[in-house]
mmCIF file of C-alpha atoms in Angstrom:
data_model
loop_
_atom_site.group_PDB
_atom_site.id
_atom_site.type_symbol
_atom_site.label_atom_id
_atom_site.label_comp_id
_atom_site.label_asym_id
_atom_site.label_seq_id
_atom_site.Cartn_x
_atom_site.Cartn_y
_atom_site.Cartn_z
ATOM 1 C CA UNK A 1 37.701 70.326 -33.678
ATOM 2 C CA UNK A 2 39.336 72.823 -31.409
ATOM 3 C CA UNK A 3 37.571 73.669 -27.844
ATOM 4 C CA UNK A 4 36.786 76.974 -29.256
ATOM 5 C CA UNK A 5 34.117 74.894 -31.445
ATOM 6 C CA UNK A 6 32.673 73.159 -29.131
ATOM 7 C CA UNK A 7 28.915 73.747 -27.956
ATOM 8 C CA UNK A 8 28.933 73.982 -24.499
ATOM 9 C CA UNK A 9 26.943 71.217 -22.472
ATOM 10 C CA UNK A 10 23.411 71.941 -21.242
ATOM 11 C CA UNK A 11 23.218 72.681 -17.479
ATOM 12 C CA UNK A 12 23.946 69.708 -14.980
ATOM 13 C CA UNK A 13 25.127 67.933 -18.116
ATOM 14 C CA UNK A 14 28.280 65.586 -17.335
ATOM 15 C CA UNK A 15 31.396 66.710 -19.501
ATOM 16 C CA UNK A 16 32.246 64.426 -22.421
ATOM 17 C CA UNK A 17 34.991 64.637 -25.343
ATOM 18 C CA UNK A 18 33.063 61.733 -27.267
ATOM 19 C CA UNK A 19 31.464 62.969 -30.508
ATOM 20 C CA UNK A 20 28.677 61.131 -31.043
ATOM 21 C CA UNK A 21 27.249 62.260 -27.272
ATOM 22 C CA UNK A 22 27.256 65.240 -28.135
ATOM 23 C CA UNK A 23 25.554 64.446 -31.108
ATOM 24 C CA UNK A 24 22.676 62.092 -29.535
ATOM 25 C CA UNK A 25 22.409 64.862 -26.488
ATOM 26 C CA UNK A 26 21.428 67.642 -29.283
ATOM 27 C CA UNK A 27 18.482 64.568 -30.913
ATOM 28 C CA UNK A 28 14.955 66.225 -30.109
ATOM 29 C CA UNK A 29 13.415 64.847 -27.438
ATOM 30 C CA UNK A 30 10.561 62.875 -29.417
ATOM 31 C CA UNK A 31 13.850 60.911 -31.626
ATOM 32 C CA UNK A 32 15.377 59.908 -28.370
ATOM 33 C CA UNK A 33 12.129 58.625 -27.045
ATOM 34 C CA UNK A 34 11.052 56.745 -29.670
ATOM 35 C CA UNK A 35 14.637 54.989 -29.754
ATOM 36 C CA UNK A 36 13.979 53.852 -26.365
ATOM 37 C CA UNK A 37 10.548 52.593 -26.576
ATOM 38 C CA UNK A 38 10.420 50.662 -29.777
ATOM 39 C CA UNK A 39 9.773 47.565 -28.028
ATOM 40 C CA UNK A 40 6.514 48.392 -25.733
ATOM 41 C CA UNK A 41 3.789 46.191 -25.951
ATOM 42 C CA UNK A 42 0.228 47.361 -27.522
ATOM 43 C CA UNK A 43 -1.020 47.008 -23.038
ATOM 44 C CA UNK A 44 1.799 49.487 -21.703
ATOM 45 C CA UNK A 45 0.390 52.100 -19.421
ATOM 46 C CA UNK A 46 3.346 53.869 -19.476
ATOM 47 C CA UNK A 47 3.159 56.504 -22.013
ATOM 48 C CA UNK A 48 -0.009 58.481 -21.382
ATOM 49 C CA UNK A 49 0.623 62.413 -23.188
ATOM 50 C CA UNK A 50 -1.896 64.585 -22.143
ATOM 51 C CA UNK A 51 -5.078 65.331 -24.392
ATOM 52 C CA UNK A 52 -5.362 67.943 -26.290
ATOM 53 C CA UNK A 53 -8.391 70.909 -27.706
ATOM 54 C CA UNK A 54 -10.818 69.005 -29.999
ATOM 55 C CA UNK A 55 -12.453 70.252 -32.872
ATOM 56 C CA UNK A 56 -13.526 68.780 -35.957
ATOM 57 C CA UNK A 57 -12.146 69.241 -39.941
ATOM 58 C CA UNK A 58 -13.788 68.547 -43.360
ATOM 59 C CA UNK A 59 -11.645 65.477 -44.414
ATOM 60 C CA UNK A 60 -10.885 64.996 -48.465
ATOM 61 C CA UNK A 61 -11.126 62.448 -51.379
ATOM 62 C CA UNK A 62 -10.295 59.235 -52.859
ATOM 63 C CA UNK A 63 -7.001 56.940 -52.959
ATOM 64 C CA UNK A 64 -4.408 54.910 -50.472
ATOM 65 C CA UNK A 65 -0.997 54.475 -50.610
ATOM 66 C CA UNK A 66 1.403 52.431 -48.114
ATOM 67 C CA UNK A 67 4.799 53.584 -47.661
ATOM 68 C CA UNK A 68 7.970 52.597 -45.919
ATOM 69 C CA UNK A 69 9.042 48.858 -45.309
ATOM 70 C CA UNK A 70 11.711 48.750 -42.497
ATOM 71 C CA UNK A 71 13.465 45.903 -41.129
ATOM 72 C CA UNK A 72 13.116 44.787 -37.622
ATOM 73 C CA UNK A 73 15.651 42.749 -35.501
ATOM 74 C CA UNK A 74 14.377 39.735 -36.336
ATOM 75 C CA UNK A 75 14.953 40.218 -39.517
ATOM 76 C CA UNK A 76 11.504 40.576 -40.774
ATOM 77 C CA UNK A 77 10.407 43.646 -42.383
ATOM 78 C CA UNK A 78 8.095 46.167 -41.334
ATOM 79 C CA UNK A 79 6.001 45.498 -44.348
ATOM 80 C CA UNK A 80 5.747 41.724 -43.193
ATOM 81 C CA UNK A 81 4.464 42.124 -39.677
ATOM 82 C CA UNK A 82 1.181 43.105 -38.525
ATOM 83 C CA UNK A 83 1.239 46.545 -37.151
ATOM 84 C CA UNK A 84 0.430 46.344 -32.873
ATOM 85 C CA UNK A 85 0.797 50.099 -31.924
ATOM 86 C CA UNK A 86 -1.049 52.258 -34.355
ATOM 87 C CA UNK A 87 -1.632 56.085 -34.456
ATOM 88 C CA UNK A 88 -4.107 57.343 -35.994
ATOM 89 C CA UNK A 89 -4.700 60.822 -37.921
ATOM 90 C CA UNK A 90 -8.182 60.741 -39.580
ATOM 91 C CA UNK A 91 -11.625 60.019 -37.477
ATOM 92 C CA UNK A 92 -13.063 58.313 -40.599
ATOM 93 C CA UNK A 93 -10.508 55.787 -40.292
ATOM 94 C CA UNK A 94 -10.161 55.582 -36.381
ATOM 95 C CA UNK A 95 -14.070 54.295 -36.785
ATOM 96 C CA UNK A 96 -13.200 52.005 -39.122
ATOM 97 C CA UNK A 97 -10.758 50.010 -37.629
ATOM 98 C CA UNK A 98 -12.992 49.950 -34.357
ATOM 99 C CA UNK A 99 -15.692 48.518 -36.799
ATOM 100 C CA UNK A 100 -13.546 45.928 -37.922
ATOM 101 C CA UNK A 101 -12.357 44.802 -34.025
ATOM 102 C CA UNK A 102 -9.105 46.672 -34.352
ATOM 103 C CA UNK A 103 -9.727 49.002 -31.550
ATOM 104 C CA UNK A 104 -6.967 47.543 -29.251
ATOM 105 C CA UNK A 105 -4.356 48.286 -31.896
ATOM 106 C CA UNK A 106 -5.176 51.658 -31.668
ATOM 107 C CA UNK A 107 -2.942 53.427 -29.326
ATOM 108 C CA UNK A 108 -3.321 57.396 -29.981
ATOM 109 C CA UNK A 109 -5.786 59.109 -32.259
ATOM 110 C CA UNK A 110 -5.957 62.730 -33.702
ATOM 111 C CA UNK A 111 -8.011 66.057 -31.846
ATOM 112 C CA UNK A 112 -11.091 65.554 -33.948
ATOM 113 C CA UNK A 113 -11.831 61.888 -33.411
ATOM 114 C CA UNK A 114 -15.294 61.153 -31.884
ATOM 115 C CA UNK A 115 -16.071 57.268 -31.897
ATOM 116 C CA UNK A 116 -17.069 56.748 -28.271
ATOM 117 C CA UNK A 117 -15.119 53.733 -27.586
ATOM 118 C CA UNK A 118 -12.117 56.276 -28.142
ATOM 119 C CA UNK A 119 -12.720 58.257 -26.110
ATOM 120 C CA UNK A 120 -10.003 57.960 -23.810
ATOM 121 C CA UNK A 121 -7.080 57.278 -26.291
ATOM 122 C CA UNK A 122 -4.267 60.028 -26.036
ATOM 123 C CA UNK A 123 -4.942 62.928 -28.557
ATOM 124 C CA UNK A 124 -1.789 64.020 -31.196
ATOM 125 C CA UNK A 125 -3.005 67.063 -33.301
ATOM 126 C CA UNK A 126 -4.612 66.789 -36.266
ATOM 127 C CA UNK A 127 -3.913 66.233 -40.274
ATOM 128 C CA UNK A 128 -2.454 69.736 -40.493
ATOM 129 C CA UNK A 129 -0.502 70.244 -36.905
ATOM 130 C CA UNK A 130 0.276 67.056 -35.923
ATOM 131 C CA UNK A 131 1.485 66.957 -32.415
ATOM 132 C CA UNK A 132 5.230 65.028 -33.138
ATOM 133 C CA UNK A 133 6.134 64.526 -29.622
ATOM 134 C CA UNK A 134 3.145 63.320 -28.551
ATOM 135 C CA UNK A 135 3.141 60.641 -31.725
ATOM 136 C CA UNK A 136 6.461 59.148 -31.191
ATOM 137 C CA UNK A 137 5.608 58.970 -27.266
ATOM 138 C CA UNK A 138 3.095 56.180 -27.954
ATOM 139 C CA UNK A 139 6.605 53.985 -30.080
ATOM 140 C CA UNK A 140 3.802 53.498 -32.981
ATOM 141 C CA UNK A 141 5.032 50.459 -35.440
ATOM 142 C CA UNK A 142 2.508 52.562 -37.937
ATOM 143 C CA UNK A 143 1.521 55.510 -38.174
ATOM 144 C CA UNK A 144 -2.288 56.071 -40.677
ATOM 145 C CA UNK A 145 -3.113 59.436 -41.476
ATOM 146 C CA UNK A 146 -5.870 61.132 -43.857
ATOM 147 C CA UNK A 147 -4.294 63.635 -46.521
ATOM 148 C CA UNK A 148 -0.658 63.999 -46.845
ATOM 149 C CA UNK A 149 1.723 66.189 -44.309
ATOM 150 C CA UNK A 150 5.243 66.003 -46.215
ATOM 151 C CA UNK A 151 6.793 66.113 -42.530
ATOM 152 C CA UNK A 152 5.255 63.530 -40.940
ATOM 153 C CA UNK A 153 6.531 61.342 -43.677
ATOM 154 C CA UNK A 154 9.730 62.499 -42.872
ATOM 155 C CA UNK A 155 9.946 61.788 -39.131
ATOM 156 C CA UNK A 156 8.465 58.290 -39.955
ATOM 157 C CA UNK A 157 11.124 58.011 -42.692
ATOM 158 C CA UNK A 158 13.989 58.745 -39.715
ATOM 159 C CA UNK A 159 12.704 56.761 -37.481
ATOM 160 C CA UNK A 160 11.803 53.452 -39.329
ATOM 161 C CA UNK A 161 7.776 53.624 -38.474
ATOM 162 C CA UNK A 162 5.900 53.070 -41.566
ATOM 163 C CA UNK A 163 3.398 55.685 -42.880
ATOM 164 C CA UNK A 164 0.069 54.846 -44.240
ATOM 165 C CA UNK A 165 -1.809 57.735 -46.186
ATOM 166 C CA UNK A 166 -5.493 57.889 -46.883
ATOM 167 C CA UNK A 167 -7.733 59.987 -48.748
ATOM 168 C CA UNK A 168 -11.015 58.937 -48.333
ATOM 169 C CA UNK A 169 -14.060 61.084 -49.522
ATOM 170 C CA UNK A 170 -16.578 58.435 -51.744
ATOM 171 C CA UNK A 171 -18.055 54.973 -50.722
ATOM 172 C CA UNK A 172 -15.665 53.309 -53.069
ATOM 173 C CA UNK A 173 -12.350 54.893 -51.689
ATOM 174 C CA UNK A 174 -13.832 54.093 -48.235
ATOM 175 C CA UNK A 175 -14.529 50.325 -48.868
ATOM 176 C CA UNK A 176 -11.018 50.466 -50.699
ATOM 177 C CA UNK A 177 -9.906 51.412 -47.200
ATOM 178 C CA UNK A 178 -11.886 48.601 -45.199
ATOM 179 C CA UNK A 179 -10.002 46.035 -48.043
ATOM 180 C CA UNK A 180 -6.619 47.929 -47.503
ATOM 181 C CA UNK A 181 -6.687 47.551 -43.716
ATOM 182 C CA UNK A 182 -8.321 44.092 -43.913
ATOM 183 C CA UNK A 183 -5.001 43.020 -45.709
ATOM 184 C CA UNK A 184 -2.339 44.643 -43.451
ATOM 185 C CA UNK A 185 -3.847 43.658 -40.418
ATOM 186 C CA UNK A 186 -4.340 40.002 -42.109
ATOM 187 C CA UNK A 187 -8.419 40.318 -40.818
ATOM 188 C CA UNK A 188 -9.642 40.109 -44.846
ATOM 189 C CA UNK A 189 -12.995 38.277 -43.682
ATOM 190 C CA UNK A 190 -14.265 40.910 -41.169
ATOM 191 C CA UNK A 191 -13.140 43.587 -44.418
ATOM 192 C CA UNK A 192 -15.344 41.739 -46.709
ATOM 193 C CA UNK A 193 -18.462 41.412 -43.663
ATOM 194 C CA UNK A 194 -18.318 44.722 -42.751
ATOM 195 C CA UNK A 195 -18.285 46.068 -46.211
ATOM 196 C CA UNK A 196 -21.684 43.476 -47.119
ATOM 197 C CA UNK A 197 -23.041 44.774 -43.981
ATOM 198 C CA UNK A 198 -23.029 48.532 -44.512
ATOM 199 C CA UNK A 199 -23.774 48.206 -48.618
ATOM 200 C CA UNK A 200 -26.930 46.200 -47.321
ATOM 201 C CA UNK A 201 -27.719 48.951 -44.376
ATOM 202 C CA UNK A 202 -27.753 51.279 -47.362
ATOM 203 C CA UNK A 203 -30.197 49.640 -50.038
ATOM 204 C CA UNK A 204 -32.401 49.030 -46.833
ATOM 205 C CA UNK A 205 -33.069 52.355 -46.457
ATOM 206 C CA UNK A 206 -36.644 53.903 -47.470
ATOM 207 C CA UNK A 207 -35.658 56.469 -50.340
ATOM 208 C CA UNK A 208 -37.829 59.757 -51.007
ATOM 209 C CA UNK A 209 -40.630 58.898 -53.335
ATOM 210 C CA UNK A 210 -39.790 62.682 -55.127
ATOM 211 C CA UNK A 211 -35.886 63.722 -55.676
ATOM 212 C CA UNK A 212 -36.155 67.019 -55.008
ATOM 213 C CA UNK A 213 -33.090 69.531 -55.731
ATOM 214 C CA UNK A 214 -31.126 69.719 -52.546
ATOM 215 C CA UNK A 215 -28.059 72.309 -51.439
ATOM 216 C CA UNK A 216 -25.780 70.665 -49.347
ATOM 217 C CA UNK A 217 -23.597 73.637 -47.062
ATOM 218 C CA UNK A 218 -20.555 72.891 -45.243
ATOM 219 C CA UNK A 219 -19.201 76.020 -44.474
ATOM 220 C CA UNK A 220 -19.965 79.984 -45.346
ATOM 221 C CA UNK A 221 -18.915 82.950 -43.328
ATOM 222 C CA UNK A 222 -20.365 82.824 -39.360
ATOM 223 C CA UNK A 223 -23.785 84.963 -39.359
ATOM 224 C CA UNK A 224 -24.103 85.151 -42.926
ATOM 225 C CA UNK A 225 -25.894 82.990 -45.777
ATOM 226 C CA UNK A 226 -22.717 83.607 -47.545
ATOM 227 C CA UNK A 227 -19.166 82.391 -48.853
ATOM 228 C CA UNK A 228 -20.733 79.149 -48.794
ATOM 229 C CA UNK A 229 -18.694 75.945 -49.596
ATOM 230 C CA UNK A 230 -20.880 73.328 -51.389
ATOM 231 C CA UNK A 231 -20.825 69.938 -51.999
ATOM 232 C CA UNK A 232 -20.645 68.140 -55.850
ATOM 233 C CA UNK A 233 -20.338 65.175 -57.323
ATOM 234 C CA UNK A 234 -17.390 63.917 -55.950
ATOM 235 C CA UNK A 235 -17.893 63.539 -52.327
ATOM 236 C CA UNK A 236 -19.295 60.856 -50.271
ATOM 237 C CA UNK A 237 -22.559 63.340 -49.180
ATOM 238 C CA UNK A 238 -23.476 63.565 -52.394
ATOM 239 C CA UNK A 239 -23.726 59.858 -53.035
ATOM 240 C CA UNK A 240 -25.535 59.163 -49.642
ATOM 241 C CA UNK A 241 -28.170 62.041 -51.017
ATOM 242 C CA UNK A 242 -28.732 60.057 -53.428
ATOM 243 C CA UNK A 243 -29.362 57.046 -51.742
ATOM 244 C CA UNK A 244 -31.942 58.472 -49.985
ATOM 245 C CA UNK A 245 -33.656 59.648 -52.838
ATOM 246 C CA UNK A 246 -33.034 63.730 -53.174
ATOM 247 C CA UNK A 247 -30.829 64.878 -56.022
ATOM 248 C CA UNK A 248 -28.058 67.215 -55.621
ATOM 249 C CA UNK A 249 -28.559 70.552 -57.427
ATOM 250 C CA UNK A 250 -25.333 70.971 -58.226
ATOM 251 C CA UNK A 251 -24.336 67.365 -59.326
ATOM 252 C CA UNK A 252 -23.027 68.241 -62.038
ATOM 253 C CA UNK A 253 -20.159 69.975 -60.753
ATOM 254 C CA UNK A 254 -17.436 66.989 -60.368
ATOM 255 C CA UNK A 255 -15.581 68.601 -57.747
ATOM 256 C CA UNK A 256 -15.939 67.202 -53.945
ATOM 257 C CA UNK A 257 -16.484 70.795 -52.175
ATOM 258 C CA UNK A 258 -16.393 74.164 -54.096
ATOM 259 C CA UNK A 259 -17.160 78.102 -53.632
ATOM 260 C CA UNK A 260 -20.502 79.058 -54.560
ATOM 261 C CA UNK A 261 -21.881 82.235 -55.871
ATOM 262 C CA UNK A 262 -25.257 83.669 -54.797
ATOM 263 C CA UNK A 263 -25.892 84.091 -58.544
ATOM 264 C CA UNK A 264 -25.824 79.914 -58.535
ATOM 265 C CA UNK A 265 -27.260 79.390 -55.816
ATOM 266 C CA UNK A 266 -30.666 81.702 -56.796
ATOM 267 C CA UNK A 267 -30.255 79.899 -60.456
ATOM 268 C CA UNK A 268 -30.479 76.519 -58.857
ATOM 269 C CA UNK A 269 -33.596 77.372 -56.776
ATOM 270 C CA UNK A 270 -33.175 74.483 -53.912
ATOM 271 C CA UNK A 271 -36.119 73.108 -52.446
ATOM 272 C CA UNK A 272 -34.267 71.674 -49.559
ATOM 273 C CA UNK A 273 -31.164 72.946 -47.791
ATOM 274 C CA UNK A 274 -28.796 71.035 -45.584
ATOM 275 C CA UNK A 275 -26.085 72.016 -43.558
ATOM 276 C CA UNK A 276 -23.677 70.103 -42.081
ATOM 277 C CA UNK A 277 -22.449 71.695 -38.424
ATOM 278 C CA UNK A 278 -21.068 68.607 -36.494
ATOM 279 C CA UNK A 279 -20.991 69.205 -32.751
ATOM 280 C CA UNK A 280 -22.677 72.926 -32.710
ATOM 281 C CA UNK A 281 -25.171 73.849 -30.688
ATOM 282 C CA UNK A 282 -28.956 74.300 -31.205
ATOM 283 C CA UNK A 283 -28.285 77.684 -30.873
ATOM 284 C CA UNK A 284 -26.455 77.719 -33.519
ATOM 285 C CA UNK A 285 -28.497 76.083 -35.348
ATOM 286 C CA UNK A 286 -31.370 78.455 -35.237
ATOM 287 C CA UNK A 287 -28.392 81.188 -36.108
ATOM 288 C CA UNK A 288 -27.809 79.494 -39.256
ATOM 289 C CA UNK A 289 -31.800 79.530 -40.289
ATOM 290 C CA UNK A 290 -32.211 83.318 -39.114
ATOM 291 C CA UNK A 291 -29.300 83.800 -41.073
ATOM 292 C CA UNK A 292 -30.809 82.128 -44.431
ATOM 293 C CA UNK A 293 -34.174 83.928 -43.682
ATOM 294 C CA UNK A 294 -32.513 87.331 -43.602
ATOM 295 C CA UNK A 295 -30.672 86.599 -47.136
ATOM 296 C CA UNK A 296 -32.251 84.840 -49.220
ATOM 297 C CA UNK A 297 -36.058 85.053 -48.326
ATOM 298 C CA UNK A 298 -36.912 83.867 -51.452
ATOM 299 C CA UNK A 299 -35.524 80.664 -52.091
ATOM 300 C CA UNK A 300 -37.620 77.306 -52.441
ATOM 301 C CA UNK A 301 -36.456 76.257 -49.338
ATOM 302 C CA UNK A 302 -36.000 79.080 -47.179
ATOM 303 C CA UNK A 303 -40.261 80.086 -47.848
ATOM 304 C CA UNK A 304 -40.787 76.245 -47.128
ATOM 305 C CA UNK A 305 -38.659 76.562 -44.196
ATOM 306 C CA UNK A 306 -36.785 73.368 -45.329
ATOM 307 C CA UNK A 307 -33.823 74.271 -43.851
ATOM 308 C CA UNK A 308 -32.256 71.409 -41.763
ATOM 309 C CA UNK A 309 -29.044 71.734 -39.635
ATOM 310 C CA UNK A 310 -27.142 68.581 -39.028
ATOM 311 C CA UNK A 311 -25.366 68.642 -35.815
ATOM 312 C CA UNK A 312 -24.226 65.050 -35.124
ATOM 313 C CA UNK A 313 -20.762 64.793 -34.487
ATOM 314 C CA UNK A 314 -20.082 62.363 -37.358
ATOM 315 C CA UNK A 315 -22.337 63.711 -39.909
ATOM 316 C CA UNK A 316 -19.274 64.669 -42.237
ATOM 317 C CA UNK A 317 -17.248 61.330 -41.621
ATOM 318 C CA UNK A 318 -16.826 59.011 -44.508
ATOM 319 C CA UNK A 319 -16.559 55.758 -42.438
ATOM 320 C CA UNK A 320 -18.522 53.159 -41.130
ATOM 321 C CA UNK A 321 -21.804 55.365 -39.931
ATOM 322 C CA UNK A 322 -22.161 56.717 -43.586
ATOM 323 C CA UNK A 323 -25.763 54.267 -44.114
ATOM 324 C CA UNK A 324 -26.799 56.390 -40.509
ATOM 325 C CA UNK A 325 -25.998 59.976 -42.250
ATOM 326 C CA UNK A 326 -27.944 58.514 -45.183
ATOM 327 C CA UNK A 327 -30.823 57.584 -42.740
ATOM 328 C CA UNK A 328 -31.167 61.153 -41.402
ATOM 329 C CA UNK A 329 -31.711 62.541 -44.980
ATOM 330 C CA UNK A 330 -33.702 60.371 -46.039
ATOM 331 C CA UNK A 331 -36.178 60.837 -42.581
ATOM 332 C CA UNK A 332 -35.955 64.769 -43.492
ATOM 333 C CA UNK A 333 -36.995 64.253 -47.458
ATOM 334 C CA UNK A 334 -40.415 62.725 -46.165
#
């Protein structure tokens, strides 16, 4: 190529005819990076990105796939060794592997987690922005993320990290996911305990003696008792109602979340309401009641005042503290 072609160098750049400099010197910065740190160790206090704004997401349903085998120096393929740097994108999963004494593996973890003992991890975005940079920065030999981001897969592709993807929204997908990790991380025994443990944590807990028909909220429009987005029969919440003993009124809608209409909701008549607001406020809290009482005065629930506002911070996480989000309904059925 004539000079006339050529891009010109970036300032304080040292002149070069050789192709593939120019070429490396135009990689983003995250590709270079991650080229240079493949081999730091799971204790390296090097690479510390800056944390980022927290909030918190309503994570989805069922399945797990594992992708990408790539071969390492020693000839061994990816798919062979036990992962040692992990990022994670998914706080259902970030619990999890804490639960099952995989915390030290963990090396960066997404805006929304909120398991205390990681706390102090690096932050890289979430399921639907994740922060790039900031992943490859932590030279992650996987990479685990809840839901599916088509371009995350294909920066792990390009850069040989393999990609594990979740979805994870009933108790079978999640002890699917205990067994899954269990496997790759060759710790199959403390799978199988901690999935015994929480399935007997469950049956131990006292049910309602009367199933009434619950509504179970996780979003509608700020200040309103409206726009609401339900839960049905698919999703984890609606199995760990049942386990403590109240009955979903709209169970028989197979879906995990859905829109509901206020000509449903007055149909179904619920005697209890729940609504799930992880990490709000009291405040807010009393919002969302004033905001029930002003709209639907006549409901079951709302003349009972039976409406309950869950704040924890991982009442919508389908992970190892689903038998304690179980416990709280079941204490507010009595």
């Amino acid at each position: 190529m004539g000079s006339g072609g050529r891009r010109p160098a970036p300032p304080g750049a040292p002149r070069s005819r050789d192709p593939p400099r120019r070429r490396a010197a135009a990689e983003p910065a995250w590709r270079r990076r991650i080229a240079r740190n493949r081999s730091i160790s799971p204790s390296s206090s090097r690479l510390q990105p800056r944390p980022l704004r927290r909030s918190f997401p309503l994570l989805a349903s069922g399945f797990l796939t594992l992708a990408l085998a790539a071969c390492s120096r020693d000839g061994a393929t990816a798919a062979e060794r036990v992962p040692e740097r992990v990022v994670v994108l998914g706080p259902s999963t970030v619990e999890t592997l804490f639960a099952l004494g995989l915390g030290s593996r963990v090396v960066a973890a997404d805006d929304y987690t909120v398991w205390p003992e990681a706390a102090a991890l690096p932050r890289v975005g979430g399921q639907f922005n994740p922060n790039f940079e900031a992943i490859t920065a932590q030279a992650p030999d996987l990479v685990i993320i809840q839901g599916e981001f088509p371009e995350l897969a294909r920066v792990c592709a390009s850069l040989g990290i393999r990609l594990l993807s979740l979805k994870t929204d009933t108790w079978a997908a999640w002890e699917d996911e205990v067994r899954q990790l269990g496997d790759l991380f060759r710790v199959p025994q403390a799978a199988e305990d901690l999935v015994r443990t929480r399935r007997a944590e469950l049956a131990a807990i006292p049910r309602a003696s009367t199933p009434l028909p619950c509504l179970l909220v996780v979003g509608r429009k700020p200040g309103e008792a409206a726009g609401l987005v339900v839960v049905g029969a698919g999703s984890f919440l609606n199995e760990l109602l049942a386990a403590a003993g109240g009955r979903n009124a709209f169970a028989d809608n197979p879906r995990n979340y859905f829109d509901l209409s206020e000509e449903a909701l007055i149909r179904a008549a619920p005697e209890v309401i729940f609504e799930f607001r992880p990490g709000e406020a009291e405040s807010a809290a009393t919002e969302t009641r004033s905001a029930w009482q002003r709209s639907f005065p006549d409901l079951p629930a709302v003349r009972n005042s039976r409406i309950h506002v869950l704040t924890e911070d991982f009442i919508l996480l389908p992970g190892p503290r689903m038998p304690e989000i179980a416990r709280i309904l079941a204490a507010l059925l009595q």
